[in-house]
Coordinates of C-alpha atoms in Angstrom, one line a residue:
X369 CA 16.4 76.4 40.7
X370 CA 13.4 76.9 42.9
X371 CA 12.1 78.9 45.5
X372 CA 10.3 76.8 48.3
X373 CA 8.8 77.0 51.9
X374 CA 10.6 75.3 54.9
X375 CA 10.6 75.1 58.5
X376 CA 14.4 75.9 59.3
X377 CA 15.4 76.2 62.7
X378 CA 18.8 78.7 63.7
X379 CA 20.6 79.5 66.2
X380 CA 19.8 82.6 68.3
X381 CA 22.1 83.7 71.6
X382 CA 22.1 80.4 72.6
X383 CA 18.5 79.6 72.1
X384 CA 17.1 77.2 68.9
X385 CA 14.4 79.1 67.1
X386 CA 12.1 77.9 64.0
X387 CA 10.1 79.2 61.8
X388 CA 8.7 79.4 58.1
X389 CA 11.4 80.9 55.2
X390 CA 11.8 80.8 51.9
X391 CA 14.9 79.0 50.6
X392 CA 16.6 78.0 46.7
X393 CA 16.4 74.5 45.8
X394 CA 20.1 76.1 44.6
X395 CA 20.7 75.8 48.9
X396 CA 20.3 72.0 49.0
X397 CA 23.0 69.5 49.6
X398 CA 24.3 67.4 47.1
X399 CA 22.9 64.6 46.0
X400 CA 21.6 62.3 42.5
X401 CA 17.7 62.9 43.6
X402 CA 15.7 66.4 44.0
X403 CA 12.2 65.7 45.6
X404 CA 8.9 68.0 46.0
X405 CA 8.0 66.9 49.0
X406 CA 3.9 67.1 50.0
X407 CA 4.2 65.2 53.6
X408 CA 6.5 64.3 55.9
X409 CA 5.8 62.9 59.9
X410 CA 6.5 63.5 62.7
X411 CA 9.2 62.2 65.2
X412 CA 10.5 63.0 68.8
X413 CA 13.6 62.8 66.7
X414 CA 12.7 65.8 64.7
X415 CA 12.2 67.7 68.2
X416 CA 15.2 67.0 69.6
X417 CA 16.9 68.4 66.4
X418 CA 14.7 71.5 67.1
X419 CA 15.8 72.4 70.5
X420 CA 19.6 72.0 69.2
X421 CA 20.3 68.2 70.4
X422 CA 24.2 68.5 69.0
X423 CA 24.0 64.5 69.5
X424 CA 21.3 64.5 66.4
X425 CA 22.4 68.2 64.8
X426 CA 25.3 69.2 64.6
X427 CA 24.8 72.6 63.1
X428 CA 22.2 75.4 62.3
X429 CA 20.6 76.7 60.6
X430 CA 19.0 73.4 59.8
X431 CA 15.3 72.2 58.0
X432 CA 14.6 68.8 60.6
X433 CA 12.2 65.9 59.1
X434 CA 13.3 62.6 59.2
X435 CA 10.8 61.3 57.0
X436 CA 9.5 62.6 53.7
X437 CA 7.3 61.7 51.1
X438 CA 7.0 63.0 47.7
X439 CA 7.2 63.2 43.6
X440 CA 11.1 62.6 41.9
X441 CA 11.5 66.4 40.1
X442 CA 15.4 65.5 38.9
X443 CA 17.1 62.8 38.7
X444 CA 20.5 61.8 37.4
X445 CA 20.1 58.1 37.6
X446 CA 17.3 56.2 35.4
X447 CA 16.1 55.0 38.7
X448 CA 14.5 56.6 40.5
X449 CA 13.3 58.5 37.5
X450 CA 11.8 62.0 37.1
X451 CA 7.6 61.7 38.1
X452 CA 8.0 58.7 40.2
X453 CA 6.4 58.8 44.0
X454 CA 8.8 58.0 46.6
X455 CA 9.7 57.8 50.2
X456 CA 12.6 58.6 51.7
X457 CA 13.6 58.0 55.8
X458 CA 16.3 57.5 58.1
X459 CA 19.8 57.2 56.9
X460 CA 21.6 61.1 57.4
X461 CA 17.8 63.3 56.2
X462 CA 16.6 65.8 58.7
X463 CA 19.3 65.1 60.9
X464 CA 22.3 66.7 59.4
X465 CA 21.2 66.5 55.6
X466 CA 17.8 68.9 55.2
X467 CA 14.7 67.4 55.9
X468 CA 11.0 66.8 55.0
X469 CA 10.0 70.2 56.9
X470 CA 11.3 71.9 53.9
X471 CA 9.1 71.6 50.5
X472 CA 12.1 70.7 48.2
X473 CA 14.9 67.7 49.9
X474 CA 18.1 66.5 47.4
X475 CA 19.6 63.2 48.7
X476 CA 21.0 59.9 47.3
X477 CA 19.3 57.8 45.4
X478 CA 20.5 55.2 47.5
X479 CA 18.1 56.9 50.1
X480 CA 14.5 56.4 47.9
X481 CA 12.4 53.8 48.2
X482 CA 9.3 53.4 45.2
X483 CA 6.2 54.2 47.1
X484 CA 3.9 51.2 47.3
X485 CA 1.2 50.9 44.2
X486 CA -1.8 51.7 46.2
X487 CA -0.5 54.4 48.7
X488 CA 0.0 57.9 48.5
X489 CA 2.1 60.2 50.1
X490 CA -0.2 60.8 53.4
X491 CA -0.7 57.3 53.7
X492 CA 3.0 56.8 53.5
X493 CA 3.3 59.7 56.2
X494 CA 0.6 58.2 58.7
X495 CA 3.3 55.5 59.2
X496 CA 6.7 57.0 58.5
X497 CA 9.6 56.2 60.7
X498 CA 7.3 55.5 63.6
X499 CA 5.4 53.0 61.8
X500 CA 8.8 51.4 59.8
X501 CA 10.4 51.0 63.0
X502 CA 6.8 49.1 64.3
X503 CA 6.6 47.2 61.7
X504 CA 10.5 45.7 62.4
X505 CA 10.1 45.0 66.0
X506 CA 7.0 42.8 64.7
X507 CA 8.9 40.9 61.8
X508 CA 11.3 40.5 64.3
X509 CA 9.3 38.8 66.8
X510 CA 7.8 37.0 64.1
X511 CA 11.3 35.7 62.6
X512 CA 12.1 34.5 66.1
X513 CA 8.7 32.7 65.8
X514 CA 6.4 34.6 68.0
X515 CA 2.5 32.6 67.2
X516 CA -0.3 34.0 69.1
X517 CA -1.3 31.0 71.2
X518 CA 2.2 31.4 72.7
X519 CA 0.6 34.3 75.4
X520 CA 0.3 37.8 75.8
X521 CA 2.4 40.7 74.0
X522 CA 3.2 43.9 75.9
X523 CA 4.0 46.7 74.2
X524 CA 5.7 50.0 76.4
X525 CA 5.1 53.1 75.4
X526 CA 1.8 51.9 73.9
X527 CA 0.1 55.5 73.1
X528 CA 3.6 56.8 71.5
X529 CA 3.3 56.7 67.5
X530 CA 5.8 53.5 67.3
X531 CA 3.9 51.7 70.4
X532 CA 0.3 52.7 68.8
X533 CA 1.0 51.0 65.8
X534 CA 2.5 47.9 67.3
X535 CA -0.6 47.7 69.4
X536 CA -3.0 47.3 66.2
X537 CA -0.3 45.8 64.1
X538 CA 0.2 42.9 66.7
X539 CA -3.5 42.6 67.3
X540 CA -4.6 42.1 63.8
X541 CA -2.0 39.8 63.5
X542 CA -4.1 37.6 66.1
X543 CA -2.0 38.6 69.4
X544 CA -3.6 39.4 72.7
X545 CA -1.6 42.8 73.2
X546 CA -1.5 44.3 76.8
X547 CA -0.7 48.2 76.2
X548 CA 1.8 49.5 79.0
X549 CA 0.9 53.7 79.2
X550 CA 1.6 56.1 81.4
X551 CA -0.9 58.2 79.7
X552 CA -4.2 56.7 81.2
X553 CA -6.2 59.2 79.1
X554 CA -5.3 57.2 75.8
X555 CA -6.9 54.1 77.4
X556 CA -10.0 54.3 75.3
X557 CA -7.6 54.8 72.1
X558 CA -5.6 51.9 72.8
X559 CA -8.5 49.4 72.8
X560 CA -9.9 50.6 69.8
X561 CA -6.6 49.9 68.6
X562 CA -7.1 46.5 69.4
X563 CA -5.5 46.1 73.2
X564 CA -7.0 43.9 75.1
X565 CA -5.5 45.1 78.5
X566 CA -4.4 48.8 79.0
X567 CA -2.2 49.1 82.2
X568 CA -0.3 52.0 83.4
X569 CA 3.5 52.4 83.9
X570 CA 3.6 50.7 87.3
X571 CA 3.1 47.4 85.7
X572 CA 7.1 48.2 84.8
X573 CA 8.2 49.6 88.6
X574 CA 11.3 49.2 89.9
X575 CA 11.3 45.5 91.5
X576 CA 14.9 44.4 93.3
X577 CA 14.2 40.7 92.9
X578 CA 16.2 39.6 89.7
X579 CA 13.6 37.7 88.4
X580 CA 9.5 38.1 88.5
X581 CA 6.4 35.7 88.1
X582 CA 6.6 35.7 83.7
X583 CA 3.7 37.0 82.4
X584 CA 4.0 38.1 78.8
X585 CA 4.8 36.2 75.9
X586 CA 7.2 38.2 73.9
X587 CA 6.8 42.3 73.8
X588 CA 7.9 45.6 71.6
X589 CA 9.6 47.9 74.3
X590 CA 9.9 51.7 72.3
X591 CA 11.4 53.1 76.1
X592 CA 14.3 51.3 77.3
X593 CA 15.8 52.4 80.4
X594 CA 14.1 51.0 83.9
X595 CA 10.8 49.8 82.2
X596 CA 12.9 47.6 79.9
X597 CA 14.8 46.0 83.0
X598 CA 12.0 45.1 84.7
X599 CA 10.1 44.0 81.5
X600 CA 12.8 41.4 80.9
X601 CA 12.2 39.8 84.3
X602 CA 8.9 39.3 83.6
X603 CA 9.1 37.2 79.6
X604 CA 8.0 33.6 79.9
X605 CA 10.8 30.8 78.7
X606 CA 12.1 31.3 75.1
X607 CA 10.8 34.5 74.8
X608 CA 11.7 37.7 72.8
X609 CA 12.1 41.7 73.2
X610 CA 12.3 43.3 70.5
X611 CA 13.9 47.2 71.6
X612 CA 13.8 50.3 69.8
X613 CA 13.8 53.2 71.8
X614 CA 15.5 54.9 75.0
X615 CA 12.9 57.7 76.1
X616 CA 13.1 55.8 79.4
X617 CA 17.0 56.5 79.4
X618 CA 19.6 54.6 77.2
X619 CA 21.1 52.3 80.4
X620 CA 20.4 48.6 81.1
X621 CA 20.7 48.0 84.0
X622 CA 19.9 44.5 84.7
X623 CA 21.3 40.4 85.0
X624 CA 21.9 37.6 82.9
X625 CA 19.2 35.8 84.6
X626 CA 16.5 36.1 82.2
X627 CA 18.9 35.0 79.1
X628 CA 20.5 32.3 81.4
X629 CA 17.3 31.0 83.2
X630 CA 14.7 31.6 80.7
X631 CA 16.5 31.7 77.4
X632 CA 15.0 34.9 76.5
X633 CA 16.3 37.2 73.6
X634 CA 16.4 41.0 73.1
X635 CA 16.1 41.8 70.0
X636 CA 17.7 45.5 68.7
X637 CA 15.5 47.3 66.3
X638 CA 17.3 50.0 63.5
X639 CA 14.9 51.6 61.2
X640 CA 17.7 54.3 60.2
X641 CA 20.9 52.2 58.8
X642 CA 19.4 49.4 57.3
X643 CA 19.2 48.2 53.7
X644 CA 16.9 49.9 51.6
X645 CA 15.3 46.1 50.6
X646 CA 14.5 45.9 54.2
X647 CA 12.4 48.8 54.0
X648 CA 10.5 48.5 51.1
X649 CA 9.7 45.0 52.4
X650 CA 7.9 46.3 55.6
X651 CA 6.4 49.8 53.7
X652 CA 4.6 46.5 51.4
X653 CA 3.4 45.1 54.1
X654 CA 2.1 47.7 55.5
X655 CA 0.3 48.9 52.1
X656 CA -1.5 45.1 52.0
X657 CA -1.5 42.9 54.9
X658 CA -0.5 45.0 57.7
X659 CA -2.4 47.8 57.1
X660 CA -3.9 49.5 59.9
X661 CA -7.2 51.2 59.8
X662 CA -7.5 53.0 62.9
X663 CA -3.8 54.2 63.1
X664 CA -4.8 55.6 59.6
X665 CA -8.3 57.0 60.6
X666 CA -6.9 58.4 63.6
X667 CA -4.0 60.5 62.6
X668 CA -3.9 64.1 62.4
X669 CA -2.5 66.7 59.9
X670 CA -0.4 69.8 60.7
X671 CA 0.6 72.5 58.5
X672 CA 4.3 74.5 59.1
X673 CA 2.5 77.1 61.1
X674 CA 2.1 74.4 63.7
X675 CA 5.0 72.6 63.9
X676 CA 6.3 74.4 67.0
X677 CA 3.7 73.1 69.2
X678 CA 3.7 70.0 68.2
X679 CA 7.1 69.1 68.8
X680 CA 7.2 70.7 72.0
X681 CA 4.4 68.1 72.8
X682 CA 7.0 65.5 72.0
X683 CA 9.6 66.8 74.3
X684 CA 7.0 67.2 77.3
X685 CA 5.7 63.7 76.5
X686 CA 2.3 65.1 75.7
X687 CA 2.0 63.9 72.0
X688 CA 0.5 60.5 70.9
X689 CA -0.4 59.0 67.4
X690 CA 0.4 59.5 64.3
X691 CA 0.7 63.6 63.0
X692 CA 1.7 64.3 59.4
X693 CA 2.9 67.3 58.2
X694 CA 0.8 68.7 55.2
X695 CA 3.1 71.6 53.0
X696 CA -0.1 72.4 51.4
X697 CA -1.6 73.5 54.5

């Protein structure tokens, strides 16, 4: 047994309180894998499981991180084996199962995925489960044969850490990406993403006609909610949305038109449940041909200390880009 460092949030007269402890490795859940965990990101998940979301915690105390990236200290499988770099995200960690805010996580082997060759755990990080969940909105799109001369890809929610990384995914991909913000102040971050058209959220407002004028291609919608509606009215013939978020609200409301008329698909994105293959597939990807230089040059590193603020920026939708928790820090 160890002792370790983790952010571990309790319960306190009704109000959700974190802060640095020291725990036992002894304290973990069960599980074939122990990991030392160096970095983990940062989600809007993770902060709702902070300020006591029951509907993604369901009790406290509790050490959030959905993501986690690390070195294999014990394992009793041959694979992963002990001194191999891993990455673990999704599935139950940092939700109910202790997280990658804690410097020591135990889950199932069926939860590990190798780390890529040429990556290392920050790297990893810099992506995470914002970056995963990019990266399967574009296959996607791709699978249902998305080509750049088809038009113009919006992406919602473009200065998020999921729409950010779709922006400069899809535009080194060849795409001409228009970046749908509320946040007019990440304009110039955006383009040097690789947007060629930053417009704010009224591009999506509330329209009662059914159907609108098409004007994009296919997209990646990371809100859902209103901005989605009116996005569908607005996909040429044949195209595809690919949806993986709901900060806009989880209802749809909206009509068959656009699948009817225009033959257009939405496309639901999981980064959580799916098959481990699938993720190492797109964490490849990301380590060779969709690797993003700017999302990478521009992300920022936290230590525990500052974790409160940072995912109180989530929850007042004042956070952007990718942050990555550093436990050396």
């Amino acid at each position: 047994m160890s002792t370790f460092q983790a952010w571990r949030v309790h319960e306190q007269d009704g109000q959700y309180v974190g802060d640095i402890e020291s725990l036992d490795t002894g304290e973990l859940p069960e599980g074939e894998v122990l990991i030392r965990v160096s970095h983990s990101a940062l989600n809007y998940k993770d902060a709702l499981s902070a300020s006591g979301n029951k509907g993604v915690t369901r009790e406290f105390p509790h050490t959030p991180g959905i993501d986690a990236a690390g070195e294999v200290v014990e394992s009793s499988l041959s694979k992963p084996a002990v001194g191999d770099k891993v990455i673990v995200t999704g599935y139950d960690l940092g939700m109910n199962t202790d997280g990658g805010f804690g410097e020591y996580i135990r889950v199932p082997a069926a939860w590990v995925v190798p780390m890529p060759a040429n990556w290392d755990e920050r790297k990893a990080m810099i992506y995470g489960t914002a970056g995963l969940t990019a990266g399967l909105c574009v296959d996607k799109l791709l699978r249902m044969g998305a080509q750049p001369d088809q038009g113009v890809v919006a992406v919602t929610g473009a200065s998020g850490a999921v729409g950010s990384v779709a922006v400069e995914l899809l535009s080194r991909l060849g795409f001409s990406v228009t970046a749908i913000s509320g946040k007019s102040e990440h304009a110039e971050h955006l383009t040097r993403l690789g947007a060629a058209e930053v417009v704010g959220r009224d591009a999506l407002a509330a329209e009662k006609k059914p159907m609108l004028k098409p004007r994009f291609a296919h997209a990646v919608d990371t809100v859902g909610g209103g901005p989605l509606a009116e996005l569908l009215k607005q996909v040429f013939p044949g195209g595809s949305v690919a949806c993986c978020g709901l900060v806009a609200g989880p209802q749809l409301e909206t009509t068959v038109l656009p699948f009817i008329l225009r033959g257009i698909n939405l496309l639901g994105v999981d980064s959580v449940e799916i098959p481990l293959a699938s993720k190492q597939a797109i964490w490849s990807r990301f380590a060779s041909e969709w690797t993003c230089p700017e999302t990478e040059a521009s992300a920022k590193d936290l230590g525990k200390a500052d974790l409160k603020g940072a995912l109180d920026a989530f929850l007042n939708g004042a956070s952007s880009g990718s942050l990555v928790l550093d436990h050396a820090l």
